[in-house]
Amino acid sequence: MSHLTDIKESLTTAGLKATQQRLVILDSVHQMGNHPNVEQIYAAISDSNPSISKATVYKTLETFVSAGLLSKVSTHEGQMRYDPRMDNHGHINCANTKEIIDYYDEELNEMIVSFFRKKKVSNLKIKNITLQINGDKIDPLKEIQIK
Amino acid sequence: MSHLTDIKESLTTAGLKATQQRLVILDSVHQMGNHPNVEQIYAAISDSNPSISKATVYKTLETFVSAGLLSKVSTHEGQMRYDPRMDNHGHINCANTKEIIDYYDEELNEMIVSFFRKKKVSNLKIKNITLQINGDKIDPLKEIQIK
DNA sequence: CTATTTGCAAATAATTTGCAGCTGG
DNA sequence: CCAGCTGCAAATTATTTGCAAATAG
């Protein structure tokens, strides 16, 4: 079973019609992985799908967010980016390279989740809690390591 | 010593000319407190300062962020908001009311900071680490309590 | 079939820019 | 004085909308 079949299935499971445009757009966000913005997604698909309009990309991405298939990440630069990971993970925001890098640590996550479980939170329905690590990459060409 | 004198001093300490516009804008962000966006800041000052242009508000706010006098907060709605608090605090993001509420807990902060102190972080200069608590206010008219 | 979805072009919103004139130190 | 700041209007960028045609189920 190809990954496109999986993508198709996730669309129908979410109650969305599996149109060609949606398949292409959702697949590309998964393929890209770098928290792309609308422009980047549009550029990535345009070559092989010149008829998909940018308005469709905008609408479709919002549809996916509402349907719980993607999440929306905003940077300190103010543009919206899209993230295929729906689990409770954090982001490393590099101001200089504009990269957004996923960060997840089991122990840290457990620490934060249990902290809020112990608290009495009233009048707020928490959807998720995420950590934003803001900084600058020292060598833009190398990877960041946290271990 | 009035708070305007303090505002003036923080400008000069930051190496910025204490112009009338800057005094008014920086003061208003401190007075407002609700993580206002550009439009709200502009509206708040326009009555008493009709000659201050919106472009100046934009430029001035960016100047303050660069100078470390304000921080920039982005919501899941993609617009930039400004925050006079420069310490390491988190934000509760209410999707339904669009409010951004400061959250700080000494114990939680210490937990997170010490977690990253123990980690080997390479190729990243961390500026700050913030927590985003995303959710919906249950009763929009009442306060959120976490204790 | 028919309710949704898409593409287009136009509208709106958000932000930036260039530049001449003003002003704080 | 004069480097840096401001105001204006125009430019750019980001996003949304209305509507007729296309299409998945």
mmCIF file of C-alpha atoms (C1' of nucleotides) in Angstrom:
data_model
loop_
_atom_site.group_PDB
_atom_site.id
_atom_site.type_symbol
_atom_site.label_atom_id
_atom_site.label_comp_id
_atom_site.label_asym_id
_atom_site.label_seq_id
_atom_site.Cartn_x
_atom_site.Cartn_y
_atom_site.Cartn_z
ATOM 1 C CA MET A 1 0.000 0.000 0.000
ATOM 2 C CA SER A 2 1.588 3.241 -1.158
ATOM 3 C CA HIS A 3 1.757 6.320 0.957
ATOM 4 C CA LEU A 4 -0.695 7.973 -1.409
ATOM 5 C CA THR A 5 -3.227 5.363 -0.413
ATOM 6 C CA ASP A 6 -2.600 6.299 3.212
ATOM 7 C CA ILE A 7 -3.065 9.975 2.398
ATOM 8 C CA LYS A 8 -6.293 9.175 0.601
ATOM 9 C CA GLU A 9 -7.483 7.179 3.548
ATOM 10 C CA SER A 10 -6.712 9.929 6.011
ATOM 11 C CA LEU A 11 -8.793 12.300 3.914
ATOM 12 C CA THR A 12 -11.815 10.038 3.795
ATOM 13 C CA THR A 13 -11.459 9.170 7.474
ATOM 14 C CA ALA A 14 -11.570 12.885 8.187
ATOM 15 C CA GLY A 15 -14.777 13.116 6.165
ATOM 16 C CA LEU A 16 -13.226 15.004 3.273
ATOM 17 C CA LYS A 17 -13.609 14.272 -0.399
ATOM 18 C CA ALA A 18 -10.383 12.878 -1.743
ATOM 19 C CA THR A 19 -9.850 15.302 -4.581
ATOM 20 C CA GLN A 20 -6.698 15.284 -6.668
ATOM 21 C CA GLN A 21 -5.727 18.708 -5.298
ATOM 22 C CA ARG A 22 -6.072 17.607 -1.705
ATOM 23 C CA LEU A 23 -4.032 14.490 -2.281
ATOM 24 C CA VAL A 24 -1.245 16.474 -3.878
ATOM 25 C CA ILE A 25 -1.234 19.218 -1.247
ATOM 26 C CA LEU A 26 -1.419 16.954 1.782
ATOM 27 C CA ASP A 27 1.195 14.658 0.347
ATOM 28 C CA SER A 28 3.550 17.542 -0.368
ATOM 29 C CA VAL A 29 3.356 18.862 3.199
ATOM 30 C CA HIS A 30 4.247 15.405 4.428
ATOM 31 C CA GLN A 31 7.052 15.069 1.913
ATOM 32 C CA MET A 32 8.545 18.479 2.596
ATOM 33 C CA GLY A 33 8.717 18.164 6.332
ATOM 34 C CA ASN A 34 10.242 21.599 6.920
ATOM 35 C CA HIS A 35 7.128 23.380 8.141
ATOM 36 C CA PRO A 36 6.601 25.015 4.768
ATOM 37 C CA ASN A 37 4.555 28.156 4.200
ATOM 38 C CA VAL A 38 1.876 28.504 1.524
ATOM 39 C CA GLU A 39 4.320 29.897 -1.010
ATOM 40 C CA GLN A 40 6.673 26.960 -0.611
ATOM 41 C CA ILE A 41 3.912 24.407 -0.869
ATOM 42 C CA TYR A 42 2.548 26.125 -3.946
ATOM 43 C CA ALA A 43 5.999 26.204 -5.525
ATOM 44 C CA ALA A 44 6.593 22.559 -4.716
ATOM 45 C CA ILE A 45 3.448 21.333 -6.425
ATOM 46 C CA SER A 46 3.145 23.830 -9.289
ATOM 47 C CA ASP A 47 5.615 22.156 -11.624
ATOM 48 C CA SER A 48 3.751 18.890 -11.742
ATOM 49 C CA ASN A 49 0.323 20.437 -11.123
ATOM 50 C CA PRO A 50 0.252 23.796 -12.860
ATOM 51 C CA SER A 51 -3.522 24.027 -12.714
ATOM 52 C CA ILE A 52 -3.783 24.055 -8.916
ATOM 53 C CA SER A 53 -4.359 27.664 -7.925
ATOM 54 C CA LYS A 54 -2.871 29.396 -4.931
ATOM 55 C CA ALA A 55 -6.338 30.146 -3.562
ATOM 56 C CA THR A 56 -6.987 26.424 -3.511
ATOM 57 C CA VAL A 57 -3.772 25.874 -1.602
ATOM 58 C CA TYR A 58 -4.876 28.435 0.985
ATOM 59 C CA LYS A 59 -8.363 26.995 1.322
ATOM 60 C CA THR A 60 -7.204 23.419 1.376
ATOM 61 C CA LEU A 61 -4.606 23.968 4.076
ATOM 62 C CA GLU A 62 -7.205 25.625 6.283
ATOM 63 C CA THR A 63 -9.547 22.731 5.649
ATOM 64 C CA PHE A 64 -6.838 20.326 6.772
ATOM 65 C CA VAL A 65 -6.189 22.304 9.943
ATOM 66 C CA SER A 66 -9.898 22.312 10.790
ATOM 67 C CA ALA A 67 -10.121 18.617 10.069
ATOM 68 C CA GLY A 68 -7.169 17.881 12.343
ATOM 69 C CA LEU A 69 -4.906 16.661 9.546
ATOM 70 C CA LEU A 70 -2.308 19.407 9.871
ATOM 71 C CA SER A 71 -1.386 21.962 12.445
ATOM 72 C CA LYS A 72 -0.555 25.584 11.948
ATOM 73 C CA VAL A 73 2.631 27.067 13.291
ATOM 74 C CA SER A 74 3.317 30.758 13.479
ATOM 75 C CA THR A 75 6.808 32.147 13.623
ATOM 76 C CA HIS A 76 8.079 35.390 14.973
ATOM 77 C CA GLU A 77 8.114 36.539 11.380
ATOM 78 C CA GLY A 78 4.351 36.387 11.258
ATOM 79 C CA GLN A 79 3.742 34.058 8.355
ATOM 80 C CA MET A 80 1.820 30.855 8.818
ATOM 81 C CA ARG A 81 3.518 27.513 8.309
ATOM 82 C CA TYR A 82 2.056 24.032 8.244
ATOM 83 C CA ASP A 83 3.120 20.984 10.191
ATOM 84 C CA PRO A 84 2.064 17.418 9.442
ATOM 85 C CA ARG A 85 2.860 16.243 12.981
ATOM 86 C CA MET A 86 -0.202 16.282 15.182
ATOM 87 C CA ASP A 87 1.358 15.005 18.389
ATOM 88 C CA ASN A 88 2.349 17.203 21.285
ATOM 89 C CA HIS A 89 5.766 18.394 20.203
ATOM 90 C CA GLY A 90 7.818 21.524 20.528
ATOM 91 C CA HIS A 91 9.596 23.737 18.032
ATOM 92 C CA ILE A 92 13.043 25.156 17.816
ATOM 93 C CA ASN A 93 12.701 28.515 16.107
ATOM 94 C CA CYS A 94 15.917 29.725 14.526
ATOM 95 C CA ALA A 95 15.684 33.453 14.040
ATOM 96 C CA ASN A 96 18.643 33.666 11.693
ATOM 97 C CA THR A 97 17.897 30.762 9.380
ATOM 98 C CA LYS A 98 14.082 30.996 9.707
ATOM 99 C CA GLU A 99 14.003 27.262 10.258
ATOM 100 C CA ILE A 100 11.450 25.592 12.476
ATOM 101 C CA ILE A 101 12.723 22.294 13.775
ATOM 102 C CA ASP A 102 10.619 19.765 15.627
ATOM 103 C CA TYR A 103 11.676 18.912 19.130
ATOM 104 C CA TYR A 104 10.301 16.142 21.241
ATOM 105 C CA ASP A 105 11.636 14.643 24.415
ATOM 106 C CA GLU A 106 9.589 12.046 26.216
ATOM 107 C CA GLU A 107 10.835 12.966 29.677
ATOM 108 C CA LEU A 108 10.270 16.692 29.190
ATOM 109 C CA ASN A 109 6.835 16.105 27.764
ATOM 110 C CA GLU A 110 5.875 13.921 30.698
ATOM 111 C CA MET A 111 7.195 16.547 33.092
ATOM 112 C CA ILE A 112 5.061 19.301 31.575
ATOM 113 C CA VAL A 113 1.951 17.195 31.155
ATOM 114 C CA SER A 114 2.097 15.963 34.745
ATOM 115 C CA PHE A 115 2.754 19.500 35.974
ATOM 116 C CA PHE A 116 -0.524 20.675 34.475
ATOM 117 C CA ARG A 117 -2.369 17.549 35.576
ATOM 118 C CA LYS A 118 -1.547 18.506 39.145
ATOM 119 C CA LYS A 119 -2.739 22.081 38.669
ATOM 120 C CA LYS A 120 -6.302 23.217 39.070
ATOM 121 C CA VAL A 121 -7.030 24.856 35.734
ATOM 122 C CA SER A 122 -10.403 26.501 35.683
ATOM 123 C CA ASN A 123 -12.307 28.084 32.823
ATOM 124 C CA LEU A 124 -9.851 26.829 30.206
ATOM 125 C CA LYS A 125 -10.146 23.785 27.952
ATOM 126 C CA ILE A 126 -6.534 23.023 27.069
ATOM 127 C CA LYS A 127 -6.049 21.698 23.537
ATOM 128 C CA ASN A 128 -2.312 21.323 23.642
ATOM 129 C CA ILE A 129 0.813 22.655 25.243
ATOM 130 C CA THR A 130 3.884 23.316 23.175
ATOM 131 C CA LEU A 131 7.363 24.513 23.878
ATOM 132 C CA GLN A 132 9.025 27.129 21.734
ATOM 133 C CA ILE A 133 12.780 27.235 21.885
ATOM 134 C CA ASN A 134 13.875 30.503 20.318
ATOM 135 C CA GLY A 135 17.431 31.088 19.289
ATOM 136 C CA ASP A 136 19.962 31.346 16.529
ATOM 137 C CA LYS A 137 21.748 28.575 14.738
ATOM 138 C CA ILE A 138 25.463 29.080 15.185
ATOM 139 C CA ASP A 139 26.598 27.371 11.988
ATOM 140 C CA PRO A 140 23.691 27.652 9.569
ATOM 141 C CA LEU A 141 24.959 24.727 7.540
ATOM 142 C CA LYS A 142 25.154 22.237 10.369
ATOM 143 C CA GLU A 143 22.433 20.481 12.287
ATOM 144 C CA ILE A 144 21.319 21.266 15.810
ATOM 145 C CA GLN A 145 21.830 18.491 18.322
ATOM 146 C CA ILE A 146 20.140 18.201 21.697
ATOM 147 C CA LYS A 147 20.882 15.100 23.704
ATOM 148 C CA MET B 1 9.346 60.111 39.357
ATOM 149 C CA SER B 2 6.519 59.427 36.928
ATOM 150 C CA HIS B 3 6.316 56.314 34.815
ATOM 151 C CA LEU B 4 6.907 58.482 31.750
ATOM 152 C CA THR B 5 10.309 59.333 33.163
ATOM 153 C CA ASP B 6 10.984 55.615 33.474
ATOM 154 C CA ILE B 7 9.886 55.058 29.896
ATOM 155 C CA LYS B 8 12.156 57.865 28.762
ATOM 156 C CA GLU B 9 15.025 56.404 30.676
ATOM 157 C CA SER B 10 14.543 52.958 29.204
ATOM 158 C CA LEU B 11 14.699 54.504 25.734
ATOM 159 C CA THR B 12 17.937 56.352 26.366
ATOM 160 C CA THR B 13 19.439 53.341 28.136
ATOM 161 C CA ALA B 14 18.664 51.325 25.025
ATOM 162 C CA GLY B 15 20.484 53.937 22.951
ATOM 163 C CA LEU B 16 17.373 55.309 21.301
ATOM 164 C CA LYS B 17 16.373 58.937 20.926
ATOM 165 C CA ALA B 18 13.499 59.695 23.237
ATOM 166 C CA THR B 19 11.112 61.132 20.692
ATOM 167 C CA GLN B 20 7.558 62.041 21.547
ATOM 168 C CA GLN B 21 6.243 59.257 19.307
ATOM 169 C CA ARG B 22 8.372 56.615 20.975
ATOM 170 C CA LEU B 23 7.351 57.739 24.435
ATOM 171 C CA VAL B 24 3.691 57.573 23.533
ATOM 172 C CA ILE B 25 3.926 54.204 21.787
ATOM 173 C CA LEU B 26 6.054 52.463 24.388
ATOM 174 C CA ASP B 27 3.926 53.854 27.182
ATOM 175 C CA SER B 28 0.731 52.692 25.513
ATOM 176 C CA VAL B 29 1.963 49.113 25.139
ATOM 177 C CA HIS B 30 2.800 49.104 28.831
ATOM 178 C CA GLN B 31 -0.542 50.627 29.752
ATOM 179 C CA MET B 32 -2.597 48.282 27.578
ATOM 180 C CA GLY B 33 -1.072 45.075 28.838
ATOM 181 C CA ASN B 34 -3.210 42.780 26.678
ATOM 182 C CA HIS B 35 -0.619 41.947 24.037
ATOM 183 C CA PRO B 36 -2.084 44.429 21.587
ATOM 184 C CA ASN B 37 -1.556 44.322 17.845
ATOM 185 C CA VAL B 38 -0.497 47.294 15.722
ATOM 186 C CA GLU B 39 -4.061 48.296 14.971
ATOM 187 C CA GLN B 40 -4.997 48.401 18.649
ATOM 188 C CA ILE B 41 -1.939 50.399 19.605
ATOM 189 C CA TYR B 42 -2.580 52.832 16.775
ATOM 190 C CA ALA B 43 -6.217 53.197 17.825
ATOM 191 C CA ALA B 44 -5.245 53.708 21.450
ATOM 192 C CA ILE B 45 -2.889 56.594 20.743
ATOM 193 C CA SER B 46 -4.594 58.234 17.756
ATOM 194 C CA ASP B 47 -7.151 60.208 19.728
ATOM 195 C CA SER B 48 -4.598 62.106 21.736
ATOM 196 C CA ASN B 49 -1.897 61.954 19.049
ATOM 197 C CA PRO B 50 -3.591 62.233 15.674
ATOM 198 C CA SER B 51 -0.365 63.092 13.876
ATOM 199 C CA ILE B 52 1.407 59.817 14.631
ATOM 200 C CA SER B 53 1.186 57.717 11.480
ATOM 201 C CA LYS B 54 0.600 54.010 11.352
ATOM 202 C CA ALA B 55 3.891 53.503 9.517
ATOM 203 C CA THR B 56 5.634 55.070 12.476
ATOM 204 C CA VAL B 57 3.848 52.691 14.818
ATOM 205 C CA TYR B 58 5.056 49.744 12.734
ATOM 206 C CA LYS B 59 8.638 51.006 12.542
ATOM 207 C CA THR B 60 8.785 52.001 16.162
ATOM 208 C CA LEU B 61 7.521 48.692 17.451
ATOM 209 C CA GLU B 62 10.141 46.849 15.405
ATOM 210 C CA THR B 63 12.775 49.199 16.744
ATOM 211 C CA PHE B 64 11.694 48.344 20.275
ATOM 212 C CA VAL B 65 11.837 44.627 19.596
ATOM 213 C CA SER B 66 15.351 44.947 18.161
ATOM 214 C CA ALA B 67 16.399 47.057 21.123
ATOM 215 C CA GLY B 68 15.052 44.502 23.571
ATOM 216 C CA LEU B 69 12.352 46.763 24.966
ATOM 217 C CA LEU B 70 9.406 44.692 23.784
ATOM 218 C CA SER B 71 8.886 41.177 22.596
ATOM 219 C CA LYS B 72 6.832 39.969 19.712
ATOM 220 C CA VAL B 73 4.214 37.305 20.132
ATOM 221 C CA SER B 74 2.543 35.507 17.275
ATOM 222 C CA THR B 75 -0.799 33.808 17.573
ATOM 223 C CA HIS B 76 -2.281 30.973 15.596
ATOM 224 C CA GLU B 77 -4.149 33.665 13.722
ATOM 225 C CA GLY B 78 -0.908 34.962 12.292
ATOM 226 C CA GLN B 79 -0.965 38.558 13.384
ATOM 227 C CA MET B 80 1.843 40.003 15.432
ATOM 228 C CA ARG B 81 1.216 41.235 18.934
ATOM 229 C CA TYR B 82 3.539 43.072 21.295
ATOM 230 C CA ASP B 83 4.403 42.232 24.853
ATOM 231 C CA PRO B 84 6.113 44.563 27.328
ATOM 232 C CA ARG B 85 7.278 41.694 29.526
ATOM 233 C CA MET B 86 10.800 40.635 28.689
ATOM 234 C CA ASP B 87 11.209 37.862 31.229
ATOM 235 C CA ASN B 88 10.914 34.180 30.410
ATOM 236 C CA HIS B 89 7.177 33.672 30.596
ATOM 237 C CA GLY B 90 4.602 31.594 28.806
ATOM 238 C CA HIS B 91 1.361 32.403 27.075
ATOM 239 C CA ILE B 92 -2.104 31.011 27.260
ATOM 240 C CA ASN B 93 -3.601 31.352 23.794
ATOM 241 C CA CYS B 94 -7.374 31.303 23.784
ATOM 242 C CA ALA B 95 -8.541 30.400 20.309
ATOM 243 C CA ASN B 96 -12.127 31.489 20.873
ATOM 244 C CA THR B 97 -11.567 34.829 22.565
ATOM 245 C CA LYS B 98 -8.273 35.588 20.779
ATOM 246 C CA GLU B 99 -6.803 36.545 24.124
ATOM 247 C CA ILE B 100 -3.165 36.005 24.985
ATOM 248 C CA ILE B 101 -2.675 35.726 28.713
ATOM 249 C CA ASP B 102 0.682 35.692 30.445
ATOM 250 C CA TYR B 103 1.535 32.625 32.425
ATOM 251 C CA TYR B 104 4.462 32.222 34.724
ATOM 252 C CA ASP B 105 5.151 29.589 37.325
ATOM 253 C CA GLU B 106 8.455 29.621 39.140
ATOM 254 C CA GLU B 107 8.589 25.861 39.652
ATOM 255 C CA LEU B 108 7.725 25.053 36.028
ATOM 256 C CA ASN B 109 10.219 27.575 34.739
ATOM 257 C CA GLU B 110 12.960 26.135 36.922
ATOM 258 C CA MET B 111 12.065 22.644 35.722
ATOM 259 C CA ILE B 112 12.384 23.590 32.066
ATOM 260 C CA VAL B 113 15.486 25.692 32.480
ATOM 261 C CA SER B 114 17.279 22.989 34.420
ATOM 262 C CA PHE B 115 16.174 20.382 31.896
ATOM 263 C CA PHE B 116 17.965 22.257 29.129
ATOM 264 C CA ARG B 117 20.951 23.044 31.321
ATOM 265 C CA LYS B 118 21.485 19.303 31.657
ATOM 266 C CA LYS B 119 21.192 18.737 27.907
ATOM 267 C CA LYS B 120 24.054 19.040 25.477
ATOM 268 C CA VAL B 121 22.729 21.578 22.995
ATOM 269 C CA SER B 122 25.080 22.055 20.096
ATOM 270 C CA ASN B 123 24.986 24.564 17.249
ATOM 271 C CA LEU B 124 22.150 26.556 18.822
ATOM 272 C CA LYS B 125 22.359 29.750 20.846
ATOM 273 C CA ILE B 126 19.152 29.682 22.869
ATOM 274 C CA LYS B 127 17.638 33.121 23.463
ATOM 275 C CA ASN B 128 14.621 32.012 25.390
ATOM 276 C CA ILE B 129 12.228 29.157 25.919
ATOM 277 C CA THR B 130 8.530 29.802 26.154
ATOM 278 C CA LEU B 131 5.510 27.678 26.731
ATOM 279 C CA GLN B 132 2.367 28.064 24.675
ATOM 280 C CA ILE B 133 -0.788 26.738 26.233
ATOM 281 C CA ASN B 134 -3.412 26.550 23.506
ATOM 282 C CA GLY B 135 -7.036 26.155 24.301
ATOM 283 C CA ASP B 136 -10.460 27.699 24.548
ATOM 284 C CA LYS B 137 -11.884 29.767 27.332
ATOM 285 C CA ILE B 138 -15.009 28.061 28.606
ATOM 286 C CA ASP B 139 -16.818 31.142 29.874
ATOM 287 C CA PRO B 140 -15.457 34.036 27.820
ATOM 288 C CA LEU B 141 -16.503 36.534 30.476
ATOM 289 C CA LYS B 142 -14.695 34.919 33.363
ATOM 290 C CA GLU B 143 -11.020 34.735 34.161
ATOM 291 C CA ILE B 144 -8.796 31.701 33.773
ATOM 292 C CA GLN B 145 -7.306 30.382 36.986
ATOM 293 C CA ILE B 146 -4.341 28.040 37.259
ATOM 294 C CA LYS B 147 -3.172 27.212 40.746
ATOM 295 C "C1'" DC C 1 -27.304 13.916 -9.379
ATOM 296 C "C1'" DT C 2 -25.925 17.365 -6.161
ATOM 297 C "C1'" DA C 3 -23.335 19.132 -2.429
ATOM 298 C "C1'" DT C 4 -18.600 20.284 -2.409
ATOM 299 C "C1'" DT C 5 -14.744 21.845 -4.245
ATOM 300 C "C1'" DT C 6 -11.933 24.424 -7.435
ATOM 301 C "C1'" DG C 7 -9.963 28.325 -10.379
ATOM 302 C "C1'" DC C 8 -9.937 32.807 -11.469
ATOM 303 C "C1'" DA C 9 -9.733 37.550 -10.758
ATOM 304 C "C1'" DA C 10 -10.786 41.037 -7.822
ATOM 305 C "C1'" DA C 11 -10.997 42.633 -2.977
ATOM 306 C "C1'" DT C 12 -9.117 43.189 1.401
ATOM 307 C "C1'" DA C 13 -5.714 43.177 5.060
ATOM 308 C "C1'" DA C 14 -1.135 43.567 6.749
ATOM 309 C "C1'" DT C 15 3.242 45.348 6.329
ATOM 310 C "C1'" DT C 16 7.188 47.768 4.055
ATOM 311 C "C1'" DT C 17 9.447 51.254 1.469
ATOM 312 C "C1'" DG C 18 11.311 55.662 -0.527
ATOM 313 C "C1'" DC C 19 12.037 59.978 0.316
ATOM 314 C "C1'" DA C 20 11.542 64.892 1.763
ATOM 315 C "C1'" DG C 21 11.135 67.398 5.882
ATOM 316 C "C1'" DC C 22 11.540 67.513 10.969
ATOM 317 C "C1'" DT C 23 13.814 67.134 15.538
ATOM 318 C "C1'" DG C 24 16.469 65.576 19.603
ATOM 319 C "C1'" DG C 25 20.956 65.563 21.534
ATOM 320 C "C1'" DC D 1 24.186 71.214 13.090
ATOM 321 C "C1'" DC D 2 23.080 66.535 11.377
ATOM 322 C "C1'" DA D 3 22.258 61.615 12.051
ATOM 323 C "C1'" DG D 4 18.425 59.612 12.959
ATOM 324 C "C1'" DC D 5 13.400 59.772 13.037
ATOM 325 C "C1'" DT D 6 8.806 60.693 11.140
ATOM 326 C "C1'" DG D 7 4.784 61.234 7.884
ATOM 327 C "C1'" DC D 8 2.941 60.485 3.703
ATOM 328 C "C1'" DA D 9 1.573 57.919 -0.167
ATOM 329 C "C1'" DA D 10 2.614 54.295 -2.948
ATOM 330 C "C1'" DA D 11 4.290 49.514 -3.266
ATOM 331 C "C1'" DT D 12 4.444 44.976 -1.802
ATOM 332 C "C1'" DT D 13 2.982 40.839 0.388
ATOM 333 C "C1'" DA D 14 -0.350 37.854 2.446
ATOM 334 C "C1'" DT D 15 -4.797 36.230 2.584
ATOM 335 C "C1'" DT D 16 -9.879 36.080 1.551
ATOM 336 C "C1'" DT D 17 -13.910 36.259 -1.205
ATOM 337 C "C1'" DG D 18 -17.620 35.740 -4.849
ATOM 338 C "C1'" DC D 19 -19.076 33.110 -8.220
ATOM 339 C "C1'" DA D 20 -19.405 30.008 -12.299
ATOM 340 C "C1'" DA D 21 -17.597 25.664 -13.782
ATOM 341 C "C1'" DA D 22 -15.893 21.118 -12.490
ATOM 342 C "C1'" DT D 23 -16.161 16.739 -9.873
ATOM 343 C "C1'" DA D 24 -16.259 13.070 -6.139
ATOM 344 C "C1'" DG D 25 -19.176 9.994 -4.098
#
